[in-house]
XYZ file of C-alpha atoms in Angstrom:
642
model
C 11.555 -74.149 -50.586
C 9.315 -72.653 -53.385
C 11.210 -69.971 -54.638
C 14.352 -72.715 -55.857
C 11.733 -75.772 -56.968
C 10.907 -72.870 -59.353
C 14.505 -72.601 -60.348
C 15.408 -75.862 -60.469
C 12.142 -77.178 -62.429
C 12.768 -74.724 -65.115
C 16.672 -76.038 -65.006
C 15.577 -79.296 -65.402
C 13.344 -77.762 -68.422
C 16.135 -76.207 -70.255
C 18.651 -78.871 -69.784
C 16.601 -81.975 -71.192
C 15.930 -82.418 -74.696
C 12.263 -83.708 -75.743
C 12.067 -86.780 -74.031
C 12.282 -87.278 -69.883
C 13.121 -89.907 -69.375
C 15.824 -92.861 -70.267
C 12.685 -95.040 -71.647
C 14.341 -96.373 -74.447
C 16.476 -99.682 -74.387
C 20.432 -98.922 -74.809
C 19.913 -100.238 -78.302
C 17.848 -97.157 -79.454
C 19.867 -94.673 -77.598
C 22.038 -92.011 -79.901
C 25.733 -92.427 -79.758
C 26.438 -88.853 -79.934
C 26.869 -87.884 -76.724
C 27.620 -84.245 -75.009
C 29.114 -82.852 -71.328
C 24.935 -82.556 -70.566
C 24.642 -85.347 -67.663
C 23.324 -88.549 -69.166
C 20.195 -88.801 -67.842
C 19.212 -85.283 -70.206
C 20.998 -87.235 -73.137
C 17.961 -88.681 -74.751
C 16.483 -88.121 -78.349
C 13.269 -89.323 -79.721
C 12.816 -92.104 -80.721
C 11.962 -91.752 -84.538
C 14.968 -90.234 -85.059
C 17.307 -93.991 -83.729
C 14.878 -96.301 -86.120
C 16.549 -98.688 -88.173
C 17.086 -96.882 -91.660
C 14.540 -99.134 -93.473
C 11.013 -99.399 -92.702
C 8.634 -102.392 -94.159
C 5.470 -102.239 -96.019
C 3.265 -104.668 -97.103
C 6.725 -106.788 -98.649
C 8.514 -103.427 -100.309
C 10.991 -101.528 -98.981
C 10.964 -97.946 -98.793
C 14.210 -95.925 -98.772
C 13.990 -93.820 -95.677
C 14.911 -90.519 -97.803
C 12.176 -91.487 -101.221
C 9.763 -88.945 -101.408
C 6.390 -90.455 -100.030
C 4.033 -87.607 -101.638
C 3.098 -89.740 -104.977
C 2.792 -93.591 -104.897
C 5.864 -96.106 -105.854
C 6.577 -97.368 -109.241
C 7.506 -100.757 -109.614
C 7.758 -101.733 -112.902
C 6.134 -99.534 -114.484
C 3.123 -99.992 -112.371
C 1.744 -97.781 -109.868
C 1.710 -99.494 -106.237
C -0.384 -97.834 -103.556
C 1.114 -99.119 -99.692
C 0.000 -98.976 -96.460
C 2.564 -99.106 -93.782
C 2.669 -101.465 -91.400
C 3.976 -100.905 -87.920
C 5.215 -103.853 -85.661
C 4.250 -103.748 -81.975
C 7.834 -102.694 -80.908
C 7.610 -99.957 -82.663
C 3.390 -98.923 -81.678
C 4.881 -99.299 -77.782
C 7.311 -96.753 -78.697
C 5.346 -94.446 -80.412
C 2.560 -94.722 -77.550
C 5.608 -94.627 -74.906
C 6.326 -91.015 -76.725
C 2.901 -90.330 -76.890
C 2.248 -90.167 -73.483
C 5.901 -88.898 -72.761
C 4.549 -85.614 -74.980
C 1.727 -85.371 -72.512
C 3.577 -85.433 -69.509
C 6.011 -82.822 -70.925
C 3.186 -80.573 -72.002
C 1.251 -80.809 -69.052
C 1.392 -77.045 -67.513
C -0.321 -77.618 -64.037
C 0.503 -80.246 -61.201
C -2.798 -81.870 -61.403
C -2.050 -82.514 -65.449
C 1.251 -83.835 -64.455
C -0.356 -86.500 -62.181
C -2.795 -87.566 -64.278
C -0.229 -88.312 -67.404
C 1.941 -89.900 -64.962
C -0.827 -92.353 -64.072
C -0.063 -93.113 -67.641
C 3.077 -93.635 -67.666
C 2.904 -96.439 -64.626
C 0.732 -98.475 -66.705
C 3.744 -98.255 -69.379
C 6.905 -97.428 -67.728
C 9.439 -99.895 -65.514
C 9.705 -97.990 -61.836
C 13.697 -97.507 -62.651
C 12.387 -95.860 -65.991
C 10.339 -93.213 -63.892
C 13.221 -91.396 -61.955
C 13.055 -88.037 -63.802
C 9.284 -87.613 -64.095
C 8.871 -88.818 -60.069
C 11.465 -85.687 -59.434
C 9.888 -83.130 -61.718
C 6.317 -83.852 -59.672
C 8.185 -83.218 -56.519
C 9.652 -80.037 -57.486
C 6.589 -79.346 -58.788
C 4.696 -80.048 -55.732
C 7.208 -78.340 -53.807
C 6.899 -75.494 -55.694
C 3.024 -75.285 -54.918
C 3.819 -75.716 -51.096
C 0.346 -76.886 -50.726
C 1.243 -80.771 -49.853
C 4.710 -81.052 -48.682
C 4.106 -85.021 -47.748
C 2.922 -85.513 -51.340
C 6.243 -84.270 -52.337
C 8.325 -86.079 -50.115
C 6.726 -89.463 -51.345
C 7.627 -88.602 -55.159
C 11.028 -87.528 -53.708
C 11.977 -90.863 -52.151
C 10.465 -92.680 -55.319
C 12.668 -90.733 -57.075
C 15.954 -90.991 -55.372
C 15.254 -95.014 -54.884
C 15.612 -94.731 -58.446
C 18.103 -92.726 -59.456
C 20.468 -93.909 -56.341
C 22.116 -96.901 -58.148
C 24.489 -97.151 -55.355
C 27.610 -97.278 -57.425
C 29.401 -94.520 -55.432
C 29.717 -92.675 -58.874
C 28.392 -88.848 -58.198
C 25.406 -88.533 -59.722
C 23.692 -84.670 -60.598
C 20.171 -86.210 -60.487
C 20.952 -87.785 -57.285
C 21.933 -84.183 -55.496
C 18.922 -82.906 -57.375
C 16.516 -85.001 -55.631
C 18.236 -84.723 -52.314
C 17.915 -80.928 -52.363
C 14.040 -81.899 -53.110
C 13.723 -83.926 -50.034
C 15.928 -81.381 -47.690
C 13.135 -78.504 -48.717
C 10.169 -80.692 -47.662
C 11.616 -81.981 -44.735
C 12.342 -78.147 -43.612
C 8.283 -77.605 -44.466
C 7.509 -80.424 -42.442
C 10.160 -79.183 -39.573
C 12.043 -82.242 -39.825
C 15.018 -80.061 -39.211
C 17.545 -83.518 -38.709
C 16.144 -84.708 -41.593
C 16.843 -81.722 -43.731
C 20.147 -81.467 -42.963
C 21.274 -84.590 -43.419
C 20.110 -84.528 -47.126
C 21.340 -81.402 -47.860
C 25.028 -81.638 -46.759
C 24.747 -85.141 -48.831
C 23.564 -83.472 -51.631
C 26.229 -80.996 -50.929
C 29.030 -83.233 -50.840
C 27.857 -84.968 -54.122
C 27.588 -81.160 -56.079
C 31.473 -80.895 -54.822
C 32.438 -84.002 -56.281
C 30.729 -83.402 -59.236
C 32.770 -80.040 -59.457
C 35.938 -81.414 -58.701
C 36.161 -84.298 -60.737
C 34.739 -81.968 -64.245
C 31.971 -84.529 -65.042
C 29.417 -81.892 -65.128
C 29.142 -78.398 -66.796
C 29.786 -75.916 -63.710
C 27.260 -73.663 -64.990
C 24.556 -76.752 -64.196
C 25.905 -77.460 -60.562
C 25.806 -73.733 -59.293
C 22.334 -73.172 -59.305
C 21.519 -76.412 -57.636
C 24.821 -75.567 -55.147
C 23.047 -72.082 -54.087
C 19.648 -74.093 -53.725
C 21.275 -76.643 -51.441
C 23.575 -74.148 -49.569
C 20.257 -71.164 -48.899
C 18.525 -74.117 -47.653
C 20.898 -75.288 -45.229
C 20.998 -71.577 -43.882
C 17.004 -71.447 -43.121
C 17.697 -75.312 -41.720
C 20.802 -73.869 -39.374
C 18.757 -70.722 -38.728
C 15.729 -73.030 -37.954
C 17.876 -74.944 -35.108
C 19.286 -72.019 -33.634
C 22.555 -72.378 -35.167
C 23.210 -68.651 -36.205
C 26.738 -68.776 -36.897
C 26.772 -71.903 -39.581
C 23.663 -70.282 -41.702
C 25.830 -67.062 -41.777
C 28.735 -69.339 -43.393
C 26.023 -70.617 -45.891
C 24.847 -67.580 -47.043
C 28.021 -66.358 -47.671
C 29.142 -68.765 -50.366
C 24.985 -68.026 -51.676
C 26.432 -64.610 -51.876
C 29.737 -65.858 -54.004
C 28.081 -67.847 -56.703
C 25.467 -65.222 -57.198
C 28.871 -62.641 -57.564
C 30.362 -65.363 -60.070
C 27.158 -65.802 -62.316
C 25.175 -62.743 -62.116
C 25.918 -58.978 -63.727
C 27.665 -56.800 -60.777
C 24.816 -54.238 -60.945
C 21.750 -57.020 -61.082
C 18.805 -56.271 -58.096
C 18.679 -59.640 -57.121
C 22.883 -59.464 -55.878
C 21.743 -56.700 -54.048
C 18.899 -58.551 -52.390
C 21.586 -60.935 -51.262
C 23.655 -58.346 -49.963
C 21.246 -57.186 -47.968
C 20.305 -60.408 -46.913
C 23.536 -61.474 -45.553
C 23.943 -57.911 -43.528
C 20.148 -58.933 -41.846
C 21.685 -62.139 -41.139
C 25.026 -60.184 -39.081
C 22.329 -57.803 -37.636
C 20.702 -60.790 -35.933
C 23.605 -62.134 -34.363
C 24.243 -58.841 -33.121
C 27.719 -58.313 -35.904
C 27.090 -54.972 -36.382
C 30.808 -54.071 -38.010
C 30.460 -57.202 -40.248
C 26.346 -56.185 -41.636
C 27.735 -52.862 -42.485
C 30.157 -53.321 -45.551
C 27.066 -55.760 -47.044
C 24.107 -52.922 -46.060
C 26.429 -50.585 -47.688
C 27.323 -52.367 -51.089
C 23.481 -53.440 -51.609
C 22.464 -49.822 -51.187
C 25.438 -48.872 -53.958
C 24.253 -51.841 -55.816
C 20.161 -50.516 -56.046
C 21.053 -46.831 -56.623
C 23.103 -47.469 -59.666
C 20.586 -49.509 -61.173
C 17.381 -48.932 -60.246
C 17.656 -45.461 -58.787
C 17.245 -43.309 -55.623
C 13.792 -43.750 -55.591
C 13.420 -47.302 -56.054
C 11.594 -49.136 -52.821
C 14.755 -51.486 -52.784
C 17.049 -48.684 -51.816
C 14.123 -47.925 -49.360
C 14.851 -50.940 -47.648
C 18.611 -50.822 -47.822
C 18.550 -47.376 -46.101
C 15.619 -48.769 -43.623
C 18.400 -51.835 -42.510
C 21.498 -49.415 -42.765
C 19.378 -47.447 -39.769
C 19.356 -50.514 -38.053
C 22.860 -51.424 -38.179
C 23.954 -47.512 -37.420
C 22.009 -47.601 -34.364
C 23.491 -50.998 -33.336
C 26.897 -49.191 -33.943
C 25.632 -46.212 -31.950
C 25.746 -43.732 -34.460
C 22.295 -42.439 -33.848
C 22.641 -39.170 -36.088
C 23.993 -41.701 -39.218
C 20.781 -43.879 -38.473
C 18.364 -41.021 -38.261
C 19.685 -39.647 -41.538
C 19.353 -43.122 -43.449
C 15.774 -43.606 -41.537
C 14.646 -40.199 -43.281
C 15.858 -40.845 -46.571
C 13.687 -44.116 -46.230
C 10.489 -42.784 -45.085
C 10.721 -40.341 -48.281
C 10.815 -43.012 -50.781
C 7.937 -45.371 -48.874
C 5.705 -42.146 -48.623
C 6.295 -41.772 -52.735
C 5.466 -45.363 -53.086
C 2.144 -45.084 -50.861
C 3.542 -48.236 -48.795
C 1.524 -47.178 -45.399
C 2.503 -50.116 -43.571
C 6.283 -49.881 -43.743
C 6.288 -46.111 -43.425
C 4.403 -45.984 -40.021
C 6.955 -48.742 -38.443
C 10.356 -46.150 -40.382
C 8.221 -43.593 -38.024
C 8.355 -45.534 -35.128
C 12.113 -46.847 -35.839
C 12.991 -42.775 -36.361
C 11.357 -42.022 -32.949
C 13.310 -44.851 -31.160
C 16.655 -43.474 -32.578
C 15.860 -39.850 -31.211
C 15.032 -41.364 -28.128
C 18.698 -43.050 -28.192
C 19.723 -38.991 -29.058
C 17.650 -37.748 -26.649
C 15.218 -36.165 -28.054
C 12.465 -37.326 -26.128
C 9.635 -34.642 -26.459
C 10.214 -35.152 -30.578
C 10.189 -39.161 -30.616
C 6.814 -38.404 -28.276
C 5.562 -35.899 -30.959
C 6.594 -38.386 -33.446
C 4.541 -41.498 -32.186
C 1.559 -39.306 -31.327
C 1.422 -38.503 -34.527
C 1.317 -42.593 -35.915
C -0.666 -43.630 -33.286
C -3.193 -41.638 -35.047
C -2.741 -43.795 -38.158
C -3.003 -47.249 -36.638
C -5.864 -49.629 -35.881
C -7.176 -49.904 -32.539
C -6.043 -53.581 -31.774
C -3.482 -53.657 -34.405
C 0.519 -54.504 -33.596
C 1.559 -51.216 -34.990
C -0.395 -49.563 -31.823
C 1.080 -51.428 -29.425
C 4.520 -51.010 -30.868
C 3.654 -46.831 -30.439
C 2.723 -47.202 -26.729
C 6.256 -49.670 -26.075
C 7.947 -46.750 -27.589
C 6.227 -44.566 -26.305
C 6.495 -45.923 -22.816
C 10.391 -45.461 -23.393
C 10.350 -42.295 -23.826
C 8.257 -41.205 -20.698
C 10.686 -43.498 -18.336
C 13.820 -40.964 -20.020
C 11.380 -38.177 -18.634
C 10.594 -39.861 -15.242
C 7.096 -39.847 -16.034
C 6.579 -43.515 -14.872
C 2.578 -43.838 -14.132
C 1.979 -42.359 -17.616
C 4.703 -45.048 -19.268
C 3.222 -47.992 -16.698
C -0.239 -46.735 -18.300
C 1.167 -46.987 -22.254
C 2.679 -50.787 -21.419
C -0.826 -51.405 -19.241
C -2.422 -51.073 -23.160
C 0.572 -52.478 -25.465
C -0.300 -55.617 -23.322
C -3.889 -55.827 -23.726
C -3.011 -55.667 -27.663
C -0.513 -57.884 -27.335
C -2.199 -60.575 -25.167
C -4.900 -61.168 -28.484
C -2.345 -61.443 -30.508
C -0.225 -64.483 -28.987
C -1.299 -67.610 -31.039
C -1.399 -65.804 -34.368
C 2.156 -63.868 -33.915
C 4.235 -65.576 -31.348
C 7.743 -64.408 -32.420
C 6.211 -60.639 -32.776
C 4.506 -61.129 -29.379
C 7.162 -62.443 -27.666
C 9.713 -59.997 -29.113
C 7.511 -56.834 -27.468
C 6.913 -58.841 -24.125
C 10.429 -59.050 -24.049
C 11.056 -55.159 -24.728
C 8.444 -54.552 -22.131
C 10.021 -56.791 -19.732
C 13.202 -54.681 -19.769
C 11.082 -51.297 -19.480
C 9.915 -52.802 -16.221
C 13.340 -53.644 -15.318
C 14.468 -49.873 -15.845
C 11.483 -49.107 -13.396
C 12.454 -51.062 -10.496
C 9.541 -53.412 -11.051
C 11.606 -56.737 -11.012
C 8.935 -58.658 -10.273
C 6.612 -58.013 -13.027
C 9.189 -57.976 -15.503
C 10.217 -61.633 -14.335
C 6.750 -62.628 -14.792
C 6.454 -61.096 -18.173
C 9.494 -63.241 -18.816
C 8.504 -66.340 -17.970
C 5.670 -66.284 -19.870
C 7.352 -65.147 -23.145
C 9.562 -68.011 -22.488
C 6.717 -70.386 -22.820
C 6.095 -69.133 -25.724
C 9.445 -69.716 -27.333
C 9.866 -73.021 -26.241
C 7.258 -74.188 -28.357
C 9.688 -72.683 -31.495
C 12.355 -74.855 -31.746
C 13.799 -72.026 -34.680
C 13.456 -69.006 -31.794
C 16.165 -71.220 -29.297
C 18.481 -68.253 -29.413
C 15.861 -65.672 -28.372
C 14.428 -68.688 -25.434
C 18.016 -68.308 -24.154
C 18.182 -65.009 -24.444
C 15.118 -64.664 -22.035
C 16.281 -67.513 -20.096
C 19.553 -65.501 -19.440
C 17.364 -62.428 -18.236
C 15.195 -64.101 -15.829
C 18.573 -66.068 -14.564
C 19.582 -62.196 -13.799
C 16.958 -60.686 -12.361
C 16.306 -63.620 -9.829
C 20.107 -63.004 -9.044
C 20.051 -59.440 -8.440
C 16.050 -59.892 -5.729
C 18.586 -62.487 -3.968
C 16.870 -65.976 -5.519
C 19.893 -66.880 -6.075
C 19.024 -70.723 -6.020
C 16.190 -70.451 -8.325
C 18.570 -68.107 -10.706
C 21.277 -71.068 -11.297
C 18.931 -73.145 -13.885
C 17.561 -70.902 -15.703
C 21.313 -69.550 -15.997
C 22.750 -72.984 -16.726
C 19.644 -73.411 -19.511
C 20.720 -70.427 -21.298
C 24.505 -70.829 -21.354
C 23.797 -74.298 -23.334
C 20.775 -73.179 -25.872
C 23.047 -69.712 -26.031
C 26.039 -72.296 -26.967
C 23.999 -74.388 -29.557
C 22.937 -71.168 -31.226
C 25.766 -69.097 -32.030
C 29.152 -70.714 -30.462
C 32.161 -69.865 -28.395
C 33.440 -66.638 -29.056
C 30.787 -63.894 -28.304
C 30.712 -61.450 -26.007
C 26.629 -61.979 -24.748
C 27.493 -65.816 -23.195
C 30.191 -64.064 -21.450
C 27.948 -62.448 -19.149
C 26.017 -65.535 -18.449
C 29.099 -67.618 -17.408
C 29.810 -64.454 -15.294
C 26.354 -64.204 -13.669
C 26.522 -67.782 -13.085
C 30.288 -67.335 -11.270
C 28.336 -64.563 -8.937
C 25.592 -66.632 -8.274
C 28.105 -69.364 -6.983
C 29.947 -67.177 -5.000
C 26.893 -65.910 -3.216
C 26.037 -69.818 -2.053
C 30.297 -70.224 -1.345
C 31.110 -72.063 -3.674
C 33.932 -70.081 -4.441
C 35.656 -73.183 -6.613
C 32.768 -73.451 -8.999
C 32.718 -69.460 -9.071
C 36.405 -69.597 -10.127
C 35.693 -71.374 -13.076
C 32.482 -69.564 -14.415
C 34.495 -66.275 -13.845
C 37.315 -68.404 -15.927
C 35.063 -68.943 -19.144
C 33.923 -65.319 -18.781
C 37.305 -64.186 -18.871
C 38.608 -65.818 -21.681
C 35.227 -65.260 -23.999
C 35.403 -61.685 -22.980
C 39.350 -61.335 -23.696
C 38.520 -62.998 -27.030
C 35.508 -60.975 -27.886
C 36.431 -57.135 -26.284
C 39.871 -57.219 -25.485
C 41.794 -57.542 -21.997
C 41.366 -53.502 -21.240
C 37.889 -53.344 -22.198
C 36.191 -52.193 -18.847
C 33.987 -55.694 -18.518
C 37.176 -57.636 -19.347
C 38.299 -56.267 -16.381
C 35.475 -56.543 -14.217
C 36.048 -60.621 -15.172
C 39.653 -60.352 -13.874
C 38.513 -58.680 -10.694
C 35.563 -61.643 -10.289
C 38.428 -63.969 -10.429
C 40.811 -62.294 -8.032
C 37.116 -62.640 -5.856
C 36.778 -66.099 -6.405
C 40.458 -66.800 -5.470
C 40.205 -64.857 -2.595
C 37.309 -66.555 -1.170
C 39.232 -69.623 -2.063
C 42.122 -68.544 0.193
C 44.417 -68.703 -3.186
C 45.946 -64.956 -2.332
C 48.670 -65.636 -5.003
C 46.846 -66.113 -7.736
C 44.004 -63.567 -6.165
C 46.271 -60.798 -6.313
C 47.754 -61.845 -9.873
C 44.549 -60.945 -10.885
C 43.607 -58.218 -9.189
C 47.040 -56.799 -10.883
C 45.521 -57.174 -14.243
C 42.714 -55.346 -13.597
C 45.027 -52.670 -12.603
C 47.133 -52.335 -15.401
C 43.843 -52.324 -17.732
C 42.493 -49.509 -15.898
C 46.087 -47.680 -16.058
C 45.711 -47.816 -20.130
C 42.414 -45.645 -19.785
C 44.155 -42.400 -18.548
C 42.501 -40.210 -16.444
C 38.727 -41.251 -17.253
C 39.595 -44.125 -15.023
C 40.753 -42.525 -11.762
C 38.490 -43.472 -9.692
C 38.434 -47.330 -11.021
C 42.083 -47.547 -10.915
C 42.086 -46.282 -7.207
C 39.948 -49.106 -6.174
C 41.412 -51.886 -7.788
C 45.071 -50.551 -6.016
C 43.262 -50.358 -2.307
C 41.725 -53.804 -3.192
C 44.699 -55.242 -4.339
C 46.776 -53.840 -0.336
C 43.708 -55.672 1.048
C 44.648 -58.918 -0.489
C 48.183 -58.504 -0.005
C 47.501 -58.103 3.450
C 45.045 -61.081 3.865
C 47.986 -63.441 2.086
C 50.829 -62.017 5.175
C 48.330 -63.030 7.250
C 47.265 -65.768 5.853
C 50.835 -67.232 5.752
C 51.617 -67.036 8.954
C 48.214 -69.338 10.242
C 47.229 -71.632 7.764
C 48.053 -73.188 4.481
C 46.453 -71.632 1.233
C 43.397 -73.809 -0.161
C 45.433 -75.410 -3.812
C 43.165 -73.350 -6.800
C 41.951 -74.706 -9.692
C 43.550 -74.340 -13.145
C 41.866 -72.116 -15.339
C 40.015 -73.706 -18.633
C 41.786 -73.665 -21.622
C 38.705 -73.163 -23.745
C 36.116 -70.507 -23.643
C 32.488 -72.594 -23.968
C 30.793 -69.301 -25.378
C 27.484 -68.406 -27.046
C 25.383 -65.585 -28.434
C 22.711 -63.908 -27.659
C 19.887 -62.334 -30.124
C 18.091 -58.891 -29.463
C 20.019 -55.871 -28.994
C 18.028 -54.425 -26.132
C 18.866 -58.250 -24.035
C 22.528 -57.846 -24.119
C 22.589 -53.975 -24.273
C 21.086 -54.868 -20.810
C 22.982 -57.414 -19.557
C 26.230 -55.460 -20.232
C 24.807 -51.927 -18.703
C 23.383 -54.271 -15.414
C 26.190 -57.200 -14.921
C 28.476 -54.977 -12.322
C 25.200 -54.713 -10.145
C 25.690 -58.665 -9.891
């Protein structure tokens, strides 16, 4: 990653005295030694000569004044040192040690180090091998180049000894950046969390300055969140940029921009998973953090305000995110930033269509569509919104008509902007869906999921859209073809973000419908199992599609011929809807007549045939998450229809 080679080759800088590297034999090494690991402990080598020197058979005291000649009896003796070869290898050693120091672009570095080969042992070349990598990583231009000087390095520097070395956590935080460039994701990981485990040793057992090991800790730990992020595994990069977030609280000033930046940061991260309650505190503190110090009209509280509209209208508290999306546009119109003002405009005219204010969001994006390019994203963003708008109003051919041109945008626009692309196909897709036109959204699905699968760091968003086109074949009655593509996104849904959200919920309970519609009530009784206990977990038993998951089960069971444990259900259900007062009448009066039907099925039931033994529910919840808001805000709003 460039932005930390930078940091960590001007660490490097700082910490080492003149020389680089341990060139000299133990012999001419200084005694005096500091906390500064030992690989930085070098001096130069004129300074650990013997304290005589020889010339031409007299001996000079190393302190006598060599600015007049030496007297010897009387008689004045002109001398001409006389250096032995030792001492010449040295001084040429330093020589091109000085070159290599001074050396101020990549292609000076290389050509000093060529150099230093002819001179050098390969165990003596450790620290100059690492500097070129950071150096090259730093450039970005040739991440294989860098990975080569990496390994050279650490086969160095990796004595093997078991013995935590700094140098040796160094380098592996080298290798884990390239090997993200290169999308060696397994790779990357596998470094870093070594280099990881070596920075906590080093920590624990005090062998190195903690002020040396935190920059190179936050290097290593912001990597492994684009790595995680990168393989779909949402939840784990969250954790790392957290404890990014602590050291930068532990060694920077409280009202420093660049703590705000991580703020802000971690919030987007929250926002992405869908955490809307968690981004807030973070959105919050990074806008308190860039309005004391740089001011209310600084573009970074701009941006703060911009996500805080974001994470309002994830919240649902459209008036709070039209209010911070105002206070934005302000400061990007005072900054002449064209580009990020016209998308706050169409952000502020998607939030009063969430109010309900379609005729202004309409007046709104008439008035940027003016402002964009004729092919450019930004236009076909306008007409998506602008379809939205005219579906609120019932105005369908006109919307069909403004997703008709979004899509000819969008369709020259695929290879160069994939995730962008397939981000708006999938918005489209669910405008389609609100239009009855199931068909055509599925097909607008599908082909944004070939998109994704070529981005092994968009796997979230593939099972997101995987999850969508599971439910829409499910609700036309393919109910065979919906399974996979079900199945598919419960595991890549799973792999991204973990057991405990709410979004994989309503994929195991899809899944339990679509097996009850082929009877196979026993396999329904289990999906509707997982569903259950994710949705218990993640809403809480009385939330109104926790119940919905206790009702599926008292289905399942039913179908089974289990009445017992079919009515034990169904009594749940009841007692949730009983906590919602009146709003819930009507709900509550179903679930009672449901639960007499079942009762009555069970007398009968007795007195003819055995009941069919149930299954045992799961113990654990297998649970994942899901990306985009407008995917789950659909899948909840849709999943009774199932």
């Amino acid at each position: 990653m460039k932005r930390a080679s930078i940091l960590l080759l001007s660490h490097l800088t700082r910490q080492k005295p003149k020389t680089l590297t341990p060139l000299l034999t133990r012999n001419y090494l200084s005694s005096n030694t500091t906390n500064t690991p030992s690989y930085f402990s070098l001096h130069s080598p004129t300074n650990n000569l013997k304290s005589c020197t020889k010339t031409n058979g007299l001996i000079i005291k190393p302190h006598q004044s060599q600015a007049n000649p030496s007297r010897n009896s009387g008689t004045l003796v002109e001398t001409t040192p006389q250096i032995s070869s030792r001492q010449k290898k040295i001084k040429e050693k330093s020589q091109i040690e000085e070159a290599f120091e001074s050396a101020a672009t990549v292609e000076g570095m290389l050509e000093a180090f060529k150099d230093m080969e002819a001179c050098f042992d390969e165990r003596e070349l450790g620290l100059a091998l690492l500097k070129i990598g950071l150096k090259l990583d730093q450039q970005g231009e040739d991440p294989e180049k860098a990975l080569t000087f990496a390994t050279r390095a650490l086969k160095v520097l990796d004595i093997g000894d078991d013995k935590p070395s700094f140098l040796v956590a160094m380098t592996l935080q080298l290798m884990g950046s390239v090997s993200y460039s290169l999308k060696r994701f397994n790779d990357s990981l596998g470094y870093l969390n070594r280099a990881k485990r070596i920075l906590g040793r080093l920590e624990e057992e005090g062998t190195t300055n903690v002020e040396d090991i935190r920059p190179v800790l936050h290097a290593v730990l912001l990597e492994l969140s684009n790595v995680k992020t990168a393989m779909g595994r949402r939840e784990e990069a969250i954790d790392n940029l957290k404890k990014c977030l602590e050291i930068k609280e532990m060694t920077m000033d409280k009202g420093s921009k660049e703590l705000g930046v991580a703020n802000r940061e971690l919030a987007e991260a929250y926002v992405a998973v869908l955490n809307f309650n968690e981004a807030l505190p973070f959105g919050l503190k990074a806008l308190d953090i860039h309005k004391s110090g740089l001011g209310d009209y600084s573009v970074e509280v701009a941006y703060d305000r911009k996500l805080l509209g974001v994470i309002y209208s994830g919240l649902e508290e459209h008036d709070k995110a039209l209010e911070q999306n105002v206070l934005s546009q302000k400061v990007l119109k005072s900054w002449g930033l064209r580009s990020e003002l016209l998308h706050a405009e169409i952000d502020a005219a998607n939030m009063q269509i969430a109010l309900g204010k379609y005729d202004e969001a309409i007046n709104t994006l008439k008035g940027v569509v003016q402002q964009t390019e004729k092919d450019g994203g930004t236009r076909a963003l306008v007409f998506i919104s602008m379809a939205k708008a005219l579906c609120h109003l019932e105005k369908i051919a006109d919307a069909k008509r403004c997703l008709e041109i979004a899509c000819g945008i969008l369709d020259k626009k695929e290879t160069a902007s994939p995730v962008e692309v397939a981000e708006a196909y999938s918005e489209i897709a669910m405008l389609y869906e609100n239009m009855n036109e199931f068909e055509t959204a599925i097909s607008l699905l599908k082909r944004t999921q070939s998109m994704l699968e070529k981005l092994p760091q968009e796997q979230h968003s593939e099972g997101s859209v995987s999850a969508r086109i599971g439910w829409l074949l499910l609700l036309t009655g393919k109910v065979t073809q919906a399974i996979p593509y079900l199945e598919s996104a419960a595991e890549m849904l799973k792999e991204s973000f973990g057991s405990k959200h709410f979004g994989i919920g309503y994929v195991y309970n899809n899944l339990g419908a679509a097996y009850l519609e082929l009877d196979r009530p026993q396999s329904a009784a289990q999906m509707f199992a997982v569903a259950k206990d994710i949705m218990d977990a993640a809403l809480g038993p009385h939330h109104a599609d926790s119940i919905e998951a206790y009702q599926n089960l008292s289905k399942a069971y039913s179908a089974m011929g289990s009445y017992t444990l079919a009515i034990e259900f169904q009594q749940r259900a009841i007692d949730a809807w009983e906590s919602h007062g009146p709003s819930a009448h009507d709900m509550l009066m179903e679930a009672r007549r449901i639960r007499e039907q079942l009762k009555t099925k069970a007398r009968d039931a007795s007195t003819n045939q055995l009941p069919t033994k149930a299954l045992p529910l799961p113990h654990s919840s297998p649970s994942g998450k899901n990306e985009e808001t407008y995917i789950m805000t659909s899948l909840s709003a849709r999943i009774k229809q199932a």
